[in-house]
mmCIF file of C-alpha atoms and ligand atoms in Angstrom:
data_model
loop_
_atom_site.group_PDB
_atom_site.id
_atom_site.type_symbol
_atom_site.label_atom_id
_atom_site.label_comp_id
_atom_site.label_asym_id
_atom_site.label_seq_id
_atom_site.Cartn_x
_atom_site.Cartn_y
_atom_site.Cartn_z
ATOM 1 C CA MET A 106 345.706 74.996 146.015
ATOM 2 C CA ASP A 107 342.254 73.770 145.740
ATOM 3 C CA GLN A 108 342.379 71.338 148.664
ATOM 4 C CA HIS A 109 339.837 73.798 150.611
ATOM 5 C CA ILE A 110 337.281 73.602 147.857
ATOM 6 C CA LEU A 111 337.736 69.772 147.831
ATOM 7 C CA ASP A 112 337.243 69.484 151.479
ATOM 8 C CA GLU A 113 334.287 71.578 151.302
ATOM 9 C CA GLN A 114 332.870 69.790 148.509
ATOM 10 C CA LEU A 115 333.048 66.627 150.774
ATOM 11 C CA THR A 116 331.891 68.295 153.649
ATOM 12 C CA TYR A 117 328.773 69.147 151.515
ATOM 13 C CA TYR A 118 328.083 65.774 150.446
ATOM 14 C CA ARG A 119 328.492 64.280 154.074
ATOM 15 C CA LYS A 120 325.980 66.955 155.494
ATOM 16 C CA MET A 121 323.477 66.663 152.246
ATOM 17 C CA ALA A 122 323.549 62.801 152.316
ATOM 18 C CA GLN A 123 320.198 62.490 153.909
ATOM 19 C CA GLU A 124 318.767 64.910 151.471
ATOM 20 C CA TYR A 125 320.360 63.311 148.277
ATOM 21 C CA ASP A 126 318.048 61.009 147.081
ATOM 22 C CA THR A 127 314.946 63.396 147.425
ATOM 23 C CA THR A 128 316.879 66.296 145.530
ATOM 24 C CA ASN A 129 318.416 64.469 142.803
ATOM 25 C CA GLY A 130 316.801 62.578 139.688
ATOM 26 C CA GLN A 131 313.501 63.859 140.250
ATOM 27 C CA THR A 132 312.381 65.192 136.714
ATOM 28 C CA ASP A 133 311.133 62.865 134.228
ATOM 29 C CA ASP A 134 313.944 64.270 131.633
ATOM 30 C CA LEU A 135 316.772 62.969 134.098
ATOM 31 C CA GLN A 136 314.642 59.658 134.744
ATOM 32 C CA ARG A 137 314.659 58.875 131.010
ATOM 33 C CA ALA A 138 318.343 59.988 130.772
ATOM 34 C CA PHE A 139 319.597 57.672 133.446
ATOM 35 C CA ALA A 140 316.901 54.944 132.159
ATOM 36 C CA ARG A 141 319.045 54.949 128.645
ATOM 37 C CA ALA A 142 322.327 54.898 130.480
ATOM 38 C CA SER A 143 321.326 51.998 132.429
ATOM 39 C CA GLU A 144 320.386 50.121 129.081
ATOM 40 C CA LEU A 145 323.624 50.794 127.609
ATOM 41 C CA LEU A 146 325.547 49.801 130.672
ATOM 42 C CA GLN A 147 323.661 46.523 130.637
ATOM 43 C CA GLN A 148 325.094 45.845 127.044
ATOM 44 C CA LEU A 149 328.375 45.488 128.720
ATOM 45 C CA ALA A 150 327.283 42.487 130.923
ATOM 46 C CA PRO A 151 328.183 40.188 132.212
ATOM 47 C CA VAL A 152 331.423 40.803 133.586
ATOM 48 C CA GLU A 153 333.415 39.696 136.770
ATOM 49 C CA GLN A 154 335.128 42.124 138.897
ATOM 50 C CA MET A 155 333.322 45.818 139.137
ATOM 51 C CA LEU A 156 334.423 49.002 140.556
ATOM 52 C CA GLU A 157 332.129 51.970 141.338
ATOM 53 C CA LEU A 158 333.769 55.578 142.427
ATOM 54 C CA ALA A 159 332.012 57.875 144.359
ATOM 55 C CA CYS A 160 329.014 55.841 144.830
ATOM 56 C CA GLY A 161 326.723 58.021 146.942
ATOM 57 C CA THR A 162 323.546 56.610 148.293
ATOM 58 C CA GLY A 163 323.822 53.591 145.897
ATOM 59 C CA ILE A 164 321.495 54.720 143.151
ATOM 60 C CA TRP A 165 324.014 53.388 140.499
ATOM 61 C CA THR A 166 325.315 50.669 142.585
ATOM 62 C CA ARG A 167 321.967 49.133 142.474
ATOM 63 C CA THR A 168 321.889 49.020 138.864
ATOM 64 C CA LEU A 169 325.564 47.888 138.361
ATOM 65 C CA LEU A 170 325.299 44.729 141.012
ATOM 66 C CA PRO A 171 323.496 42.393 138.486
ATOM 67 C CA LEU A 172 325.782 43.151 135.853
ATOM 68 C CA GLY A 173 328.807 41.129 137.422
ATOM 69 C CA ARG A 174 330.154 38.691 139.930
ATOM 70 C CA ALA A 175 331.523 40.987 142.498
ATOM 71 C CA LEU A 176 331.148 45.007 143.153
ATOM 72 C CA THR A 177 333.525 47.370 145.269
ATOM 73 C CA ALA A 178 331.926 50.639 145.760
ATOM 74 C CA ILE A 179 333.966 53.842 147.246
ATOM 75 C CA ASP A 180 333.170 56.907 148.544
ATOM 76 C CA ALA A 181 334.620 59.511 150.770
ATOM 77 C CA SER A 182 331.764 60.125 152.743
ATOM 78 C CA PRO A 183 330.785 57.550 155.653
ATOM 79 C CA GLU A 184 327.439 59.242 155.548
ATOM 80 C CA MET A 185 326.663 58.190 151.966
ATOM 81 C CA LEU A 186 328.286 54.627 152.311
ATOM 82 C CA ALA A 187 325.961 54.034 155.553
ATOM 83 C CA LEU A 188 323.041 54.780 153.302
ATOM 84 C CA ALA A 189 324.094 52.872 150.373
ATOM 85 C CA ARG A 190 324.817 49.890 152.437
ATOM 86 C CA GLN A 191 321.108 50.247 153.604
ATOM 87 C CA ASN A 192 319.666 50.783 150.271
ATOM 88 C CA VAL A 193 321.663 48.198 148.172
ATOM 89 C CA GLY A 194 322.811 45.660 150.939
ATOM 90 C CA THR A 195 325.894 43.444 152.038
ATOM 91 C CA THR A 196 326.784 41.785 148.844
ATOM 92 C CA VAL A 197 328.576 44.978 147.698
ATOM 93 C CA GLN A 198 332.059 45.771 149.255
ATOM 94 C CA PHE A 199 331.725 49.350 150.293
ATOM 95 C CA GLU A 200 335.143 51.050 151.026
ATOM 96 C CA GLN A 201 335.647 54.746 152.460
ATOM 97 C CA ALA A 202 338.188 56.614 150.493
ATOM 98 C CA ASP A 203 339.444 60.084 149.229
ATOM 99 C CA LEU A 204 339.543 59.610 145.456
ATOM 100 C CA PHE A 205 342.062 62.191 145.046
ATOM 101 C CA ALA A 206 344.799 60.155 147.171
ATOM 102 C CA TRP A 207 343.473 56.696 146.418
ATOM 103 C CA GLN A 208 345.292 54.079 144.433
ATOM 104 C CA PRO A 209 343.642 50.981 143.228
ATOM 105 C CA ARG A 210 344.820 47.649 144.507
ATOM 106 C CA GLN A 211 343.740 45.509 141.673
ATOM 107 C CA GLN A 212 342.440 45.632 138.114
ATOM 108 C CA TYR A 213 338.877 45.494 137.263
ATOM 109 C CA ASP A 214 336.599 44.466 134.184
ATOM 110 C CA LEU A 215 334.322 47.563 134.848
ATOM 111 C CA VAL A 216 335.371 50.648 136.514
ATOM 112 C CA PHE A 217 332.083 52.850 136.401
ATOM 113 C CA PHE A 218 331.366 56.662 138.069
ATOM 114 C CA ALA A 219 328.730 58.649 137.583
ATOM 115 C CA ASN A 220 328.327 62.345 138.564
ATOM 116 C CA TRP A 221 331.893 62.464 139.773
ATOM 117 C CA LEU A 222 334.074 63.613 136.943
ATOM 118 C CA SER A 223 332.336 66.858 136.965
ATOM 119 C CA HIS A 224 333.774 67.261 140.592
ATOM 120 C CA VAL A 225 337.264 66.596 139.497
ATOM 121 C CA PRO A 226 339.225 69.713 138.917
ATOM 122 C CA PRO A 227 340.775 70.424 135.634
ATOM 123 C CA ARG A 228 344.427 70.478 137.142
ATOM 124 C CA ARG A 229 343.842 67.075 138.545
ATOM 125 C CA LEU A 230 342.161 65.437 135.765
ATOM 126 C CA ASN A 231 345.382 63.969 134.087
ATOM 127 C CA ALA A 232 346.244 62.377 137.284
ATOM 128 C CA PHE A 233 342.823 61.012 138.032
ATOM 129 C CA LEU A 234 342.504 59.390 134.481
ATOM 130 C CA ASP A 235 345.921 57.971 134.658
ATOM 131 C CA THR A 236 344.801 56.339 138.156
ATOM 132 C CA ILE A 237 341.710 54.861 136.675
ATOM 133 C CA ALA A 238 343.314 53.727 133.730
ATOM 134 C CA GLY A 239 345.355 51.491 136.104
ATOM 135 C CA ALA A 240 342.397 50.230 137.639
ATOM 136 C CA VAL A 241 340.949 48.625 134.221
ATOM 137 C CA ARG A 242 342.437 45.189 133.328
ATOM 138 C CA PRO A 243 343.566 44.497 129.398
ATOM 139 C CA GLY A 244 340.188 44.599 127.803
ATOM 140 C CA GLY A 245 338.120 45.864 130.594
ATOM 141 C CA SER A 246 335.912 49.166 130.515
ATOM 142 C CA VAL A 247 335.519 52.557 131.975
ATOM 143 C CA VAL A 248 332.016 54.129 131.949
ATOM 144 C CA ILE A 249 331.641 57.713 132.863
ATOM 145 C CA VAL A 250 327.896 59.117 133.289
ATOM 146 C CA ASP A 251 328.027 62.803 133.893
ATOM 147 C CA GLN A 252 326.922 66.501 132.470
ATOM 148 C CA TYR A 253 328.380 67.800 129.576
ATOM 149 C CA ALA A 254 326.520 71.258 130.156
ATOM 150 C CA PRO A 255 324.982 72.962 133.068
ATOM 151 C CA MET A 256 321.461 72.365 134.625
ATOM 152 C CA PRO A 257 319.466 75.662 136.160
ATOM 153 C CA GLU A 258 320.998 75.100 139.515
ATOM 154 C CA ASP A 259 324.719 75.156 137.910
ATOM 155 C CA ARG A 260 323.992 78.455 136.536
ATOM 156 C CA GLU A 261 323.467 80.236 140.085
ATOM 157 C CA ILE A 262 326.295 81.974 141.598
ATOM 158 C CA SER A 263 329.232 80.345 139.831
ATOM 159 C CA VAL A 264 332.824 81.471 139.313
ATOM 160 C CA GLN A 265 334.977 80.280 136.550
ATOM 161 C CA THR A 266 338.459 80.045 137.616
ATOM 162 C CA GLU A 267 341.687 80.382 135.297
ATOM 163 C CA ASP A 268 342.044 76.868 134.822
ATOM 164 C CA GLY A 269 338.649 76.180 133.776
ATOM 165 C CA ALA A 270 337.397 74.891 136.854
ATOM 166 C CA ILE A 271 333.653 76.093 137.868
ATOM 167 C CA TYR A 272 333.093 76.758 141.392
ATOM 168 C CA ALA A 273 329.362 76.266 141.859
ATOM 169 C CA LYS A 274 327.397 77.013 145.170
ATOM 170 C CA ARG A 275 325.369 74.511 146.688
ATOM 171 C CA SER A 276 322.861 75.152 149.593
ATOM 172 C CA LEU A 277 321.299 72.437 152.046
ATOM 173 C CA ARG A 278 317.377 72.724 153.181
ATOM 174 C CA ASP A 279 318.653 74.305 156.481
ATOM 175 C CA GLY A 280 320.172 77.203 154.299
ATOM 176 C CA GLN A 281 323.959 76.235 154.884
ATOM 177 C CA ALA A 282 325.757 77.195 151.641
ATOM 178 C CA PHE A 283 328.998 75.228 150.300
ATOM 179 C CA THR A 284 331.100 75.651 147.254
ATOM 180 C CA ILE A 285 331.967 72.680 145.181
ATOM 181 C CA VAL A 286 333.941 72.266 141.758
ATOM 182 C CA LYS A 287 331.486 71.523 138.935
ATOM 183 C CA VAL A 288 333.153 71.292 135.435
ATOM 184 C CA PHE A 289 331.517 70.533 132.224
ATOM 185 C CA TYR A 290 334.164 68.945 130.365
ATOM 186 C CA ASP A 291 334.519 69.089 126.736
ATOM 187 C CA LEU A 292 333.579 65.366 125.601
ATOM 188 C CA PRO A 293 336.395 65.269 122.885
ATOM 189 C CA ILE A 294 339.118 66.176 125.543
ATOM 190 C CA ILE A 295 337.987 63.572 127.765
ATOM 191 C CA ALA A 296 337.900 61.095 124.909
ATOM 192 C CA ASN A 297 341.359 62.241 123.735
ATOM 193 C CA LEU A 298 343.034 61.834 127.145
ATOM 194 C CA LEU A 299 341.620 58.264 127.546
ATOM 195 C CA GLU A 300 342.579 57.477 123.667
ATOM 196 C CA ALA A 301 346.175 58.481 125.029
ATOM 197 C CA LEU A 302 346.096 55.911 127.670
ATOM 198 C CA ASP A 303 345.185 52.975 125.139
ATOM 199 C CA PHE A 304 341.275 53.037 125.223
ATOM 200 C CA THR A 305 338.717 52.917 122.553
ATOM 201 C CA VAL A 306 336.170 55.589 123.206
ATOM 202 C CA ALA A 307 332.517 55.881 122.508
ATOM 203 C CA VAL A 308 330.388 58.700 123.568
ATOM 204 C CA HIS A 309 326.766 58.910 123.869
ATOM 205 C CA THR A 310 324.676 62.000 124.613
ATOM 206 C CA LEU A 311 321.719 60.895 126.684
ATOM 207 C CA ASP A 312 319.830 64.395 126.471
ATOM 208 C CA ASP A 313 321.023 68.041 126.525
ATOM 209 C CA VAL A 314 322.714 67.979 129.855
ATOM 210 C CA PHE A 315 324.122 64.185 130.340
ATOM 211 C CA PHE A 316 326.680 61.953 128.563
ATOM 212 C CA PHE A 317 327.458 58.288 128.686
ATOM 213 C CA LEU A 318 331.011 57.350 127.819
ATOM 214 C CA HIS A 319 332.239 53.942 127.375
ATOM 215 C CA ALA A 320 336.322 53.053 126.947
ATOM 216 C CA GLN A 321 337.548 50.015 126.396
ATOM 217 C CA ARG A 322 340.962 49.427 127.191
ATOM 218 C CA GLN A 323 343.159 47.683 124.541
ATOM 219 C CA ALA A 324 343.487 43.800 125.269
ATOM 220 C CA THR A 325 347.243 42.955 125.139
HETATM 221 C C1 LIG B 151 327.079 63.868 142.789
HETATM 222 S S1 LIG B 151 327.555 62.611 144.244
HETATM 223 C C2 LIG B 151 327.325 61.458 142.917
HETATM 224 C C3 LIG B 151 326.787 60.237 143.791
HETATM 225 C C4 LIG B 151 326.391 58.753 142.920
HETATM 226 N N1 LIG B 151 327.454 58.365 141.836
HETATM 227 C C5 LIG B 151 325.311 59.274 142.079
HETATM 228 O O1 LIG B 151 325.322 59.357 140.738
HETATM 229 O O2 LIG B 151 324.030 59.671 142.570
HETATM 230 C C6 LIG B 151 329.160 62.888 144.614
HETATM 231 C C7 LIG B 151 329.916 61.938 145.445
HETATM 232 O O3 LIG B 151 331.119 62.135 145.571
HETATM 233 C C8 LIG B 151 331.369 61.747 146.966
HETATM 234 N N2 LIG B 151 332.701 62.418 147.087
HETATM 235 C C9 LIG B 151 333.133 63.819 147.495
HETATM 236 N N3 LIG B 151 334.325 63.931 147.509
HETATM 237 C C10 LIG B 151 335.009 62.658 147.460
HETATM 238 C C11 LIG B 151 336.350 62.220 147.574
HETATM 239 N N4 LIG B 151 337.372 63.299 147.596
HETATM 240 N N5 LIG B 151 336.687 61.117 147.160
HETATM 241 C C12 LIG B 151 335.629 60.177 147.273
HETATM 242 N N6 LIG B 151 334.136 60.502 147.056
HETATM 243 C C13 LIG B 151 333.864 61.829 147.399
HETATM 244 C C14 LIG B 151 330.276 62.317 147.878
HETATM 245 O O4 LIG B 151 330.304 61.968 149.120
HETATM 246 C C15 LIG B 151 329.365 61.869 146.920
HETATM 247 O O5 LIG B 151 328.554 60.836 147.351
#
């Protein structure tokens, strides 16, 4: 199926870990959008147990850390995790796991992921959201920050597949090129899927490209 693309996507992120912080979040527009996301996130504090998925180099891990008592951050790339550990410190529990195989061992008050949903292929979306729902305690929250529209780099050499996945090209500074998944999900579709899993959903658009989605699980 799409496993080879997911493997290539992870290889790309493993190899670009050292480049990540200098190639992402550099424009003023992006900084403004992420500052707004950070403000919205702070409105959910204080919480107890937090989980971050696909933490990368720890850009959002640093923002999350003061919002709760304990933070676990997961990524499949050991290179990304090493940088996150260096950037954020050892009070975070970092774990290496493939999110397409991972199952939560406990429930959290806040589950957060930024710039990850758009890398989940449409065929795996339902299973992924089901797993996430199982990781949130009743009354707890999921926050997703991601793109609902392409940036200029996403328009380059991308191929739309039958199931709506977009395979985009990404290159390292040395010229090595990789294919990754990049999907701009329709926000009402994501909201409906989460509502069907017993969440109440609020979506904020941060600019013309990024959204912040807060889904709160019904308290029992
Ligand atoms: C676009 S980066 C986002 C990083 C961070 N959340 C941020 O916003 O800066 C995507 C992250 O997903 C991780 N990743 C890729 N495939 C994965 C997988 N199968 N399971 C877990 N993490 C994966 C990569 O290593 C990378 O750190």
